[in-house]
Amino acid sequence: MPEPLLVDVFCGPGHTAGNRLAVILDDPSGPVQRQRRAAELGYSETVFVDDGSAADIYTPSVRLPFAGHPLVGASWLLRHRLGSCEVLHPAAGAVPAWAEGGFGWVSGRPEWVTGRTTRQLASPAEVEALPGPPDGTGFLYVWAWTDEPAGSVRARAFPRRGDAIVEDEATGAAALRLTAELGRSLTVRQGAGSEIRTRLLPEGRIGVGGRVRQVRPDPQDARRTS
């Protein structure tokens, strides 16, 4: 069984914070076994990458057709290992991927992001003061402007799926959804100190990007330098 490679995605300046991601390459197991493994690992998301581009995404409790955090992290890791990664193929469709200015980027479509509700609060202080998930069910993305003219946002994400992930540190798909609703590019500070960038792209697509940091050493690093 392949060991997971660990990266932190959407790190803040100086590569602090970030959302931990497990990337598992070329695992022959099926959906039931993959869902069980994602639950055992316990990260907000685990992505299985097959044949260099097929991306199968799981939270501890559900399988996802699209998510920004695992696709940004997996594409960064594949570039690190293989020298390039131009596209990934989750269930939602083809996702272009690229690197730019120290950030890993992917692009997706707003219609791929379902089941997420955004809620604006009056100030960043109100966002930060929330003691936990507001009452209710379904994924909730709570946000407030920190600098509206500059497109800067403070946000927190509460999946409310009933699994162990009470609050998600950094969520690319929710940031994409908010970008589509507001119709403008954003810089989102989320969780304990993560940062997500978004941008409007042609043909209705939205880019989601951030810094990525490798956590667990990649066994191939030793082979490259030996």
C-alpha atoms as an extended CHARMM CRD file, in Angstrom:
* protein
*
       226  EXT
         1         1  MET       CA              0.0000000000        0.0000000000        0.0000000000  PROA      1               0.0000000000
         2         2  PRO       CA              1.6170000000        3.3170000000       -1.0320000000  PROA      2               0.0000000000
         3         3  GLU       CA              2.5870000000        5.6570000000        1.7700000000  PROA      3               0.0000000000
         4         4  PRO       CA              0.9760000000        9.1180000000        1.7280000000  PROA      4               0.0000000000
         5         5  LEU       CA              3.0910000000       12.1080000000        0.7900000000  PROA      5               0.0000000000
         6         6  LEU       CA              2.2240000000       15.0750000000        2.9990000000  PROA      6               0.0000000000
         7         7  VAL       CA              2.1210000000       18.7400000000        2.0170000000  PROA      7               0.0000000000
         8         8  ASP       CA              0.6670000000       21.8860000000        3.5590000000  PROA      8               0.0000000000
         9         9  VAL       CA             -1.4080000000       23.8750000000        1.0740000000  PROA      9               0.0000000000
        10        10  PHE       CA             -2.3890000000       27.5710000000        1.0960000000  PROA      10              0.0000000000
        11        11  CYS       CA              0.3920000000       28.4890000000        3.5120000000  PROA      11              0.0000000000
        12        12  GLY       CA              0.6140000000       32.0430000000        4.7610000000  PROA      12              0.0000000000
        13        13  PRO       CA              3.5730000000       34.3750000000        4.1500000000  PROA      13              0.0000000000
        14        14  GLY       CA              6.7990000000       32.6620000000        5.1460000000  PROA      14              0.0000000000
        15        15  HSD       CA              5.1110000000       29.2860000000        4.4930000000  PROA      15              0.0000000000
        16        16  THR       CA              3.4180000000       29.3090000000        7.8840000000  PROA      16              0.0000000000
        17        17  ALA       CA              0.0840000000       27.5970000000        8.6480000000  PROA      17              0.0000000000
        18        18  GLY       CA             -1.5200000000       25.8570000000        5.6450000000  PROA      18              0.0000000000
        19        19  ASN       CA             -3.9300000000       22.9500000000        5.3480000000  PROA      19              0.0000000000
        20        20  ARG       CA             -2.3860000000       19.4700000000        5.6200000000  PROA      20              0.0000000000
        21        21  LEU       CA             -2.9970000000       17.1890000000        2.6240000000  PROA      21              0.0000000000
        22        22  ALA       CA             -2.2170000000       13.5370000000        2.0050000000  PROA      22              0.0000000000
        23        23  VAL       CA             -1.3420000000       12.6460000000       -1.6070000000  PROA      23              0.0000000000
        24        24  ILE       CA             -1.2880000000        8.9360000000       -2.4480000000  PROA      24              0.0000000000
        25        25  LEU       CA              0.1230000000        7.9330000000       -5.8220000000  PROA      25              0.0000000000
        26        26  ASP       CA             -0.9550000000        4.9250000000       -7.8860000000  PROA      26              0.0000000000
        27        27  ASP       CA             -2.9060000000        3.0750000000       -5.2120000000  PROA      27              0.0000000000
        28        28  PRO       CA             -4.7780000000        0.1350000000       -6.8400000000  PROA      28              0.0000000000
        29        29  SER       CA             -7.5760000000        0.1170000000       -4.2370000000  PROA      29              0.0000000000
        30        30  GLY       CA            -11.1700000000        1.0360000000       -5.0380000000  PROA      30              0.0000000000
        31        31  PRO       CA            -13.5140000000        3.7270000000       -3.6660000000  PROA      31              0.0000000000
        32        32  VAL       CA            -14.5560000000        1.8420000000       -0.5080000000  PROA      32              0.0000000000
        33        33  GLN       CA            -10.9640000000        1.2020000000        0.5290000000  PROA      33              0.0000000000
        34        34  ARG       CA             -9.9280000000        4.7510000000       -0.3830000000  PROA      34              0.0000000000
        35        35  GLN       CA            -12.7190000000        6.2470000000        1.6980000000  PROA      35              0.0000000000
        36        36  ARG       CA            -11.6860000000        4.0910000000        4.6360000000  PROA      36              0.0000000000
        37        37  ARG       CA             -8.0740000000        5.1690000000        4.2880000000  PROA      37              0.0000000000
        38        38  ALA       CA             -8.9960000000        8.8540000000        4.1040000000  PROA      38              0.0000000000
        39        39  ALA       CA            -10.9650000000        8.4240000000        7.3410000000  PROA      39              0.0000000000
        40        40  GLU       CA             -8.0170000000        6.6750000000        8.9940000000  PROA      40              0.0000000000
        41        41  LEU       CA             -5.5960000000        9.4200000000        7.9620000000  PROA      41              0.0000000000
        42        42  GLY       CA             -8.0180000000       12.0460000000        9.2680000000  PROA      42              0.0000000000
        43        43  TYR       CA             -6.9060000000       15.0280000000        7.1950000000  PROA      43              0.0000000000
        44        44  SER       CA             -9.4970000000       17.3960000000        5.7970000000  PROA      44              0.0000000000
        45        45  GLU       CA             -8.8310000000       15.8360000000        2.3880000000  PROA      45              0.0000000000
        46        46  THR       CA             -6.8280000000       12.9950000000        0.8800000000  PROA      46              0.0000000000
        47        47  VAL       CA             -6.2570000000       12.7650000000       -2.8600000000  PROA      47              0.0000000000
        48        48  PHE       CA             -5.3540000000        9.6170000000       -4.7840000000  PROA      48              0.0000000000
        49        49  VAL       CA             -3.5210000000       10.3480000000       -8.0380000000  PROA      49              0.0000000000
        50        50  ASP       CA             -3.3960000000        7.6250000000      -10.6770000000  PROA      50              0.0000000000
        51        51  ASP       CA             -1.4900000000        7.6070000000      -13.9760000000  PROA      51              0.0000000000
        52        52  GLY       CA             -0.0510000000       11.0400000000      -13.2720000000  PROA      52              0.0000000000
        53        53  SER       CA             -3.2770000000       13.0370000000      -13.6220000000  PROA      53              0.0000000000
        54        54  ALA       CA             -6.4490000000       11.2070000000      -12.4780000000  PROA      54              0.0000000000
        55        55  ALA       CA             -7.3640000000       12.7540000000       -9.1050000000  PROA      55              0.0000000000
        56        56  ASP       CA             -9.7730000000       10.9860000000       -6.7310000000  PROA      56              0.0000000000
        57        57  ILE       CA            -10.6180000000       13.2300000000       -3.7380000000  PROA      57              0.0000000000
        58        58  TYR       CA            -11.9450000000       12.2090000000       -0.3060000000  PROA      58              0.0000000000
        59        59  THR       CA            -12.7260000000       13.8780000000        2.9970000000  PROA      59              0.0000000000
        60        60  PRO       CA            -12.9130000000       11.5570000000        6.0330000000  PROA      60              0.0000000000
        61        61  SER       CA            -16.5890000000       10.9730000000        5.2130000000  PROA      61              0.0000000000
        62        62  VAL       CA            -17.3780000000       11.8010000000        1.5540000000  PROA      62              0.0000000000
        63        63  ARG       CA            -15.9320000000       11.6380000000       -1.9500000000  PROA      63              0.0000000000
        64        64  LEU       CA            -15.6960000000       14.9880000000       -3.7700000000  PROA      64              0.0000000000
        65        65  PRO       CA            -15.8350000000       15.7160000000       -7.5130000000  PROA      65              0.0000000000
        66        66  PHE       CA            -13.7420000000       18.8860000000       -7.1110000000  PROA      66              0.0000000000
        67        67  ALA       CA            -11.7730000000       20.6550000000       -4.3720000000  PROA      67              0.0000000000
        68        68  GLY       CA             -9.0890000000       23.3250000000       -4.5510000000  PROA      68              0.0000000000
        69        69  HSD       CA             -6.8550000000       22.3090000000       -1.6460000000  PROA      69              0.0000000000
        70        70  PRO       CA             -6.0650000000       18.7650000000       -2.8920000000  PROA      70              0.0000000000
        71        71  LEU       CA             -5.6720000000       19.8150000000       -6.5340000000  PROA      71              0.0000000000
        72        72  VAL       CA             -3.2940000000       22.6960000000       -5.7700000000  PROA      72              0.0000000000
        73        73  GLY       CA             -1.2850000000       20.4110000000       -3.4750000000  PROA      73              0.0000000000
        74        74  ALA       CA             -1.2140000000       17.4180000000       -5.8090000000  PROA      74              0.0000000000
        75        75  SER       CA             -0.2220000000       19.4810000000       -8.8430000000  PROA      75              0.0000000000
        76        76  TRP       CA              2.6100000000       21.1070000000       -6.8540000000  PROA      76              0.0000000000
        77        77  LEU       CA              3.8500000000       17.6850000000       -5.7430000000  PROA      77              0.0000000000
        78        78  LEU       CA              3.7110000000       16.2770000000       -9.2760000000  PROA      78              0.0000000000
        79        79  ARG       CA              5.6900000000       19.2360000000      -10.6040000000  PROA      79              0.0000000000
        80        80  HSD       CA              8.2380000000       18.6290000000       -7.8500000000  PROA      80              0.0000000000
        81        81  ARG       CA              8.5070000000       14.9380000000       -8.7520000000  PROA      81              0.0000000000
        82        82  LEU       CA              8.0470000000       14.9260000000      -12.5150000000  PROA      82              0.0000000000
        83        83  GLY       CA              9.0300000000       18.4320000000      -13.5690000000  PROA      83              0.0000000000
        84        84  SER       CA              5.5810000000       19.3640000000      -14.8670000000  PROA      84              0.0000000000
        85        85  CYS       CA              1.8620000000       19.0490000000      -14.2440000000  PROA      85              0.0000000000
        86        86  GLU       CA             -0.3720000000       20.8120000000      -16.7300000000  PROA      86              0.0000000000
        87        87  VAL       CA             -3.7460000000       19.2410000000      -15.9690000000  PROA      87              0.0000000000
        88        88  LEU       CA             -5.4710000000       17.0550000000      -13.3930000000  PROA      88              0.0000000000
        89        89  HSD       CA             -8.6610000000       15.0920000000      -13.9320000000  PROA      89              0.0000000000
        90        90  PRO       CA            -10.9710000000       14.8900000000      -10.9100000000  PROA      90              0.0000000000
        91        91  ALA       CA            -14.5270000000       13.6740000000      -11.3960000000  PROA      91              0.0000000000
        92        92  ALA       CA            -15.7820000000       17.2000000000      -12.1820000000  PROA      92              0.0000000000
        93        93  GLY       CA            -13.6460000000       17.6120000000      -15.3240000000  PROA      93              0.0000000000
        94        94  ALA       CA            -10.2580000000       18.7370000000      -16.6010000000  PROA      94              0.0000000000
        95        95  VAL       CA             -8.4700000000       21.1270000000      -14.2250000000  PROA      95              0.0000000000
        96        96  PRO       CA             -5.5420000000       23.1360000000      -15.6410000000  PROA      96              0.0000000000
        97        97  ALA       CA             -2.6310000000       23.5380000000      -13.2270000000  PROA      97              0.0000000000
        98        98  TRP       CA              0.4010000000       25.8200000000      -13.2650000000  PROA      98              0.0000000000
        99        99  ALA       CA              3.0190000000       27.5490000000      -11.1020000000  PROA      99              0.0000000000
       100       100  GLU       CA              3.4200000000       31.3130000000      -10.9570000000  PROA      100             0.0000000000
       101       101  GLY       CA              5.2890000000       33.6220000000       -8.6150000000  PROA      101             0.0000000000
       102       102  GLY       CA              5.9220000000       30.9980000000       -5.9520000000  PROA      102             0.0000000000
       103       103  PHE       CA              2.2730000000       29.8970000000       -5.9310000000  PROA      103             0.0000000000
       104       104  GLY       CA              0.6550000000       26.7390000000       -7.2200000000  PROA      104             0.0000000000
       105       105  TRP       CA             -2.5340000000       27.3790000000       -9.1850000000  PROA      105             0.0000000000
       106       106  VAL       CA             -5.4710000000       25.4330000000      -10.5850000000  PROA      106             0.0000000000
       107       107  SER       CA             -8.6330000000       26.6360000000      -12.2540000000  PROA      107             0.0000000000
       108       108  GLY       CA            -12.1850000000       25.4060000000      -11.9440000000  PROA      108             0.0000000000
       109       109  ARG       CA            -15.7720000000       26.3150000000      -12.7090000000  PROA      109             0.0000000000
       110       110  PRO       CA            -18.2540000000       27.7370000000      -10.1640000000  PROA      110             0.0000000000
       111       111  GLU       CA            -20.8730000000       25.1410000000      -11.0860000000  PROA      111             0.0000000000
       112       112  TRP       CA            -18.5320000000       22.4280000000       -9.8120000000  PROA      112             0.0000000000
       113       113  VAL       CA            -18.7860000000       23.8560000000       -6.2810000000  PROA      113             0.0000000000
       114       114  THR       CA            -22.0720000000       22.7210000000       -4.7790000000  PROA      114             0.0000000000
       115       115  GLY       CA            -23.3450000000       22.2760000000       -1.2470000000  PROA      115             0.0000000000
       116       116  ARG       CA            -21.4510000000       25.2670000000        0.1500000000  PROA      116             0.0000000000
       117       117  THR       CA            -23.2150000000       28.2780000000        1.6390000000  PROA      117             0.0000000000
       118       118  THR       CA            -21.4480000000       31.6140000000        2.1690000000  PROA      118             0.0000000000
       119       119  ARG       CA            -22.4470000000       34.0260000000        4.9380000000  PROA      119             0.0000000000
       120       120  GLN       CA            -21.0890000000       37.5620000000        5.2690000000  PROA      120             0.0000000000
       121       121  LEU       CA            -20.5430000000       39.0080000000        8.7410000000  PROA      121             0.0000000000
       122       122  ALA       CA            -20.0400000000       42.6600000000        9.5810000000  PROA      122             0.0000000000
       123       123  SER       CA            -16.3610000000       42.5270000000       10.5380000000  PROA      123             0.0000000000
       124       124  PRO       CA            -13.3100000000       40.2650000000       10.7330000000  PROA      124             0.0000000000
       125       125  ALA       CA            -13.6280000000       40.4050000000       14.5180000000  PROA      125             0.0000000000
       126       126  GLU       CA            -17.0550000000       38.7470000000       14.2830000000  PROA      126             0.0000000000
       127       127  VAL       CA            -15.6100000000       36.0120000000       12.0860000000  PROA      127             0.0000000000
       128       128  GLU       CA            -12.7740000000       35.3850000000       14.5140000000  PROA      128             0.0000000000
       129       129  ALA       CA            -15.0630000000       35.4530000000       17.5590000000  PROA      129             0.0000000000
       130       130  LEU       CA            -17.1250000000       32.4580000000       16.4460000000  PROA      130             0.0000000000
       131       131  PRO       CA            -16.5320000000       29.7400000000       19.0690000000  PROA      131             0.0000000000
       132       132  GLY       CA            -17.3420000000       26.9480000000       16.6420000000  PROA      132             0.0000000000
       133       133  PRO       CA            -19.7230000000       25.9680000000       13.8760000000  PROA      133             0.0000000000
       134       134  PRO       CA            -22.9960000000       27.9100000000       13.8410000000  PROA      134             0.0000000000
       135       135  ASP       CA            -26.0800000000       25.7490000000       14.2180000000  PROA      135             0.0000000000
       136       136  GLY       CA            -27.2700000000       23.9970000000       11.0840000000  PROA      136             0.0000000000
       137       137  THR       CA            -26.1140000000       21.4710000000        8.5480000000  PROA      137             0.0000000000
       138       138  GLY       CA            -24.1450000000       21.6880000000        5.3320000000  PROA      138             0.0000000000
       139       139  PHE       CA            -20.8610000000       23.3970000000        4.5210000000  PROA      139             0.0000000000
       140       140  LEU       CA            -20.8060000000       27.0080000000        5.7590000000  PROA      140             0.0000000000
       141       141  TYR       CA            -18.2150000000       29.6020000000        4.7070000000  PROA      141             0.0000000000
       142       142  VAL       CA            -18.2880000000       32.6410000000        7.0030000000  PROA      142             0.0000000000
       143       143  TRP       CA            -16.4620000000       35.7520000000        5.8330000000  PROA      143             0.0000000000
       144       144  ALA       CA            -16.0100000000       39.5120000000        6.1760000000  PROA      144             0.0000000000
       145       145  TRP       CA            -14.0980000000       42.1850000000        4.3190000000  PROA      145             0.0000000000
       146       146  THR       CA            -10.7750000000       43.2360000000        5.8160000000  PROA      146             0.0000000000
       147       147  ASP       CA            -10.0980000000       45.6470000000        2.9270000000  PROA      147             0.0000000000
       148       148  GLU       CA            -12.9070000000       45.7210000000        0.3590000000  PROA      148             0.0000000000
       149       149  PRO       CA            -11.1730000000       47.9870000000       -2.1970000000  PROA      149             0.0000000000
       150       150  ALA       CA             -8.1630000000       45.6390000000       -2.1680000000  PROA      150             0.0000000000
       151       151  GLY       CA            -10.3080000000       42.4860000000       -2.2860000000  PROA      151             0.0000000000
       152       152  SER       CA             -9.0310000000       41.1810000000        1.0790000000  PROA      152             0.0000000000
       153       153  VAL       CA            -11.2330000000       38.8200000000        3.0830000000  PROA      153             0.0000000000
       154       154  ARG       CA            -11.1340000000       37.0620000000        6.4580000000  PROA      154             0.0000000000
       155       155  ALA       CA            -12.9050000000       33.6880000000        6.3690000000  PROA      155             0.0000000000
       156       156  ARG       CA            -13.5410000000       30.4860000000        8.2990000000  PROA      156             0.0000000000
       157       157  ALA       CA            -15.0120000000       27.2380000000        6.9750000000  PROA      157             0.0000000000
       158       158  PHE       CA            -17.2250000000       24.7720000000        8.8320000000  PROA      158             0.0000000000
       159       159  PRO       CA            -17.9420000000       21.5590000000        6.8620000000  PROA      159             0.0000000000
       160       160  ARG       CA            -20.6750000000       20.3720000000        9.2770000000  PROA      160             0.0000000000
       161       161  ARG       CA            -20.5910000000       16.8600000000        7.7690000000  PROA      161             0.0000000000
       162       162  GLY       CA            -20.6340000000       15.0830000000       11.1190000000  PROA      162             0.0000000000
       163       163  ASP       CA            -17.0520000000       13.8300000000       10.8320000000  PROA      163             0.0000000000
       164       164  ALA       CA            -13.9360000000       14.8380000000       12.7570000000  PROA      164             0.0000000000
       165       165  ILE       CA            -13.2380000000       17.9600000000       10.6700000000  PROA      165             0.0000000000
       166       166  VAL       CA            -15.0630000000       20.6220000000       12.6820000000  PROA      166             0.0000000000
       167       167  GLU       CA            -13.2720000000       23.5370000000       10.9870000000  PROA      167             0.0000000000
       168       168  ASP       CA            -11.3270000000       23.3810000000        7.7250000000  PROA      168             0.0000000000
       169       169  GLU       CA             -8.1090000000       25.3900000000        7.7770000000  PROA      169             0.0000000000
       170       170  ALA       CA             -8.1410000000       26.4840000000        4.1140000000  PROA      170             0.0000000000
       171       171  THR       CA            -10.7150000000       25.6770000000        1.4430000000  PROA      171             0.0000000000
       172       172  GLY       CA            -10.0560000000       26.4820000000       -2.1960000000  PROA      172             0.0000000000
       173       173  ALA       CA            -13.4710000000       25.4690000000       -3.5300000000  PROA      173             0.0000000000
       174       174  ALA       CA            -15.2950000000       27.7020000000       -1.0280000000  PROA      174             0.0000000000
       175       175  ALA       CA            -13.0060000000       30.6090000000       -1.9490000000  PROA      175             0.0000000000
       176       176  LEU       CA            -13.8070000000       29.9270000000       -5.6140000000  PROA      176             0.0000000000
       177       177  ARG       CA            -17.5290000000       29.9940000000       -4.8130000000  PROA      177             0.0000000000
       178       178  LEU       CA            -17.1840000000       33.3130000000       -2.9840000000  PROA      178             0.0000000000
       179       179  THR       CA            -15.1620000000       34.7630000000       -5.8720000000  PROA      179             0.0000000000
       180       180  ALA       CA            -17.9340000000       33.8060000000       -8.2950000000  PROA      180             0.0000000000
       181       181  GLU       CA            -20.6030000000       35.3850000000       -6.0810000000  PROA      181             0.0000000000
       182       182  LEU       CA            -18.6750000000       38.6490000000       -5.6670000000  PROA      182             0.0000000000
       183       183  GLY       CA            -17.4180000000       38.7430000000       -9.2590000000  PROA      183             0.0000000000
       184       184  ARG       CA            -13.8790000000       39.7700000000       -8.3330000000  PROA      184             0.0000000000
       185       185  SER       CA            -10.4660000000       38.3530000000       -7.5150000000  PROA      185             0.0000000000
       186       186  LEU       CA             -9.7040000000       37.9110000000       -3.8130000000  PROA      186             0.0000000000
       187       187  THR       CA             -7.0100000000       37.3960000000       -1.2110000000  PROA      187             0.0000000000
       188       188  VAL       CA             -8.4960000000       35.2650000000        1.5600000000  PROA      188             0.0000000000
       189       189  ARG       CA             -6.9570000000       34.8390000000        5.0090000000  PROA      189             0.0000000000
       190       190  GLN       CA             -8.4940000000       31.7320000000        6.5110000000  PROA      190             0.0000000000
       191       191  GLY       CA             -8.1000000000       29.5550000000        9.5650000000  PROA      191             0.0000000000
       192       192  ALA       CA             -5.0670000000       30.0240000000       11.7960000000  PROA      192             0.0000000000
       193       193  GLY       CA             -3.0670000000       31.9130000000        9.1800000000  PROA      193             0.0000000000
       194       194  SER       CA             -3.5080000000       30.3790000000        5.7430000000  PROA      194             0.0000000000
       195       195  GLU       CA             -3.7850000000       32.4380000000        2.5750000000  PROA      195             0.0000000000
       196       196  ILE       CA             -5.7400000000       31.6990000000       -0.6090000000  PROA      196             0.0000000000
       197       197  ARG       CA             -5.5530000000       33.7560000000       -3.7910000000  PROA      197             0.0000000000
       198       198  THR       CA             -8.2680000000       33.7180000000       -6.4520000000  PROA      198             0.0000000000
       199       199  ARG       CA             -8.5830000000       35.3630000000       -9.8440000000  PROA      199             0.0000000000
       200       200  LEU       CA            -11.2200000000       35.6710000000      -12.5460000000  PROA      200             0.0000000000
       201       201  LEU       CA            -10.2100000000       33.9300000000      -15.7650000000  PROA      201             0.0000000000
       202       202  PRO       CA            -11.6670000000       33.7760000000      -19.2940000000  PROA      202             0.0000000000
       203       203  GLU       CA            -14.6010000000       31.5140000000      -20.1980000000  PROA      203             0.0000000000
       204       204  GLY       CA            -16.1050000000       31.6880000000      -16.7240000000  PROA      204             0.0000000000
       205       205  ARG       CA            -13.2710000000       29.8620000000      -14.9900000000  PROA      205             0.0000000000
       206       206  ILE       CA            -11.7410000000       30.9360000000      -11.6900000000  PROA      206             0.0000000000
       207       207  GLY       CA             -8.1640000000       30.3890000000      -10.6110000000  PROA      207             0.0000000000
       208       208  VAL       CA             -7.2970000000       29.3010000000       -7.0630000000  PROA      208             0.0000000000
       209       209  GLY       CA             -3.7130000000       29.4990000000       -5.8570000000  PROA      209             0.0000000000
       210       210  GLY       CA             -1.4680000000       29.3890000000       -2.8480000000  PROA      210             0.0000000000
       211       211  ARG       CA              1.8820000000       28.4860000000       -1.3820000000  PROA      211             0.0000000000
       212       212  VAL       CA              2.6730000000       24.8100000000       -0.7730000000  PROA      212             0.0000000000
       213       213  ARG       CA              5.1940000000       23.3040000000        1.6410000000  PROA      213             0.0000000000
       214       214  GLN       CA              6.3440000000       19.6870000000        1.6970000000  PROA      214             0.0000000000
       215       215  VAL       CA              6.0070000000       18.0740000000        5.1180000000  PROA      215             0.0000000000
       216       216  ARG       CA              7.0770000000       14.4560000000        4.8470000000  PROA      216             0.0000000000
       217       217  PRO       CA             10.2820000000       13.8560000000        2.8350000000  PROA      217             0.0000000000
       218       218  ASP       CA              9.6380000000       12.3710000000       -0.5830000000  PROA      218             0.0000000000
       219       219  PRO       CA             11.5560000000        9.0660000000       -0.9780000000  PROA      219             0.0000000000
       220       220  GLN       CA             12.3650000000       10.1040000000       -4.5300000000  PROA      220             0.0000000000
       221       221  ASP       CA             14.3940000000       13.0620000000       -3.2470000000  PROA      221             0.0000000000
       222       222  ALA       CA             17.1090000000       10.6870000000       -2.0490000000  PROA      222             0.0000000000
       223       223  ARG       CA             17.1140000000        8.8440000000       -5.3770000000  PROA      223             0.0000000000
       224       224  ARG       CA             17.4540000000       12.1130000000       -7.2910000000  PROA      224             0.0000000000
       225       225  THR       CA             20.5730000000       13.1520000000       -5.3650000000  PROA      225             0.0000000000
       226       226  SER       CA             22.2430000000        9.7350000000       -5.0170000000  PROA      226             0.0000000000
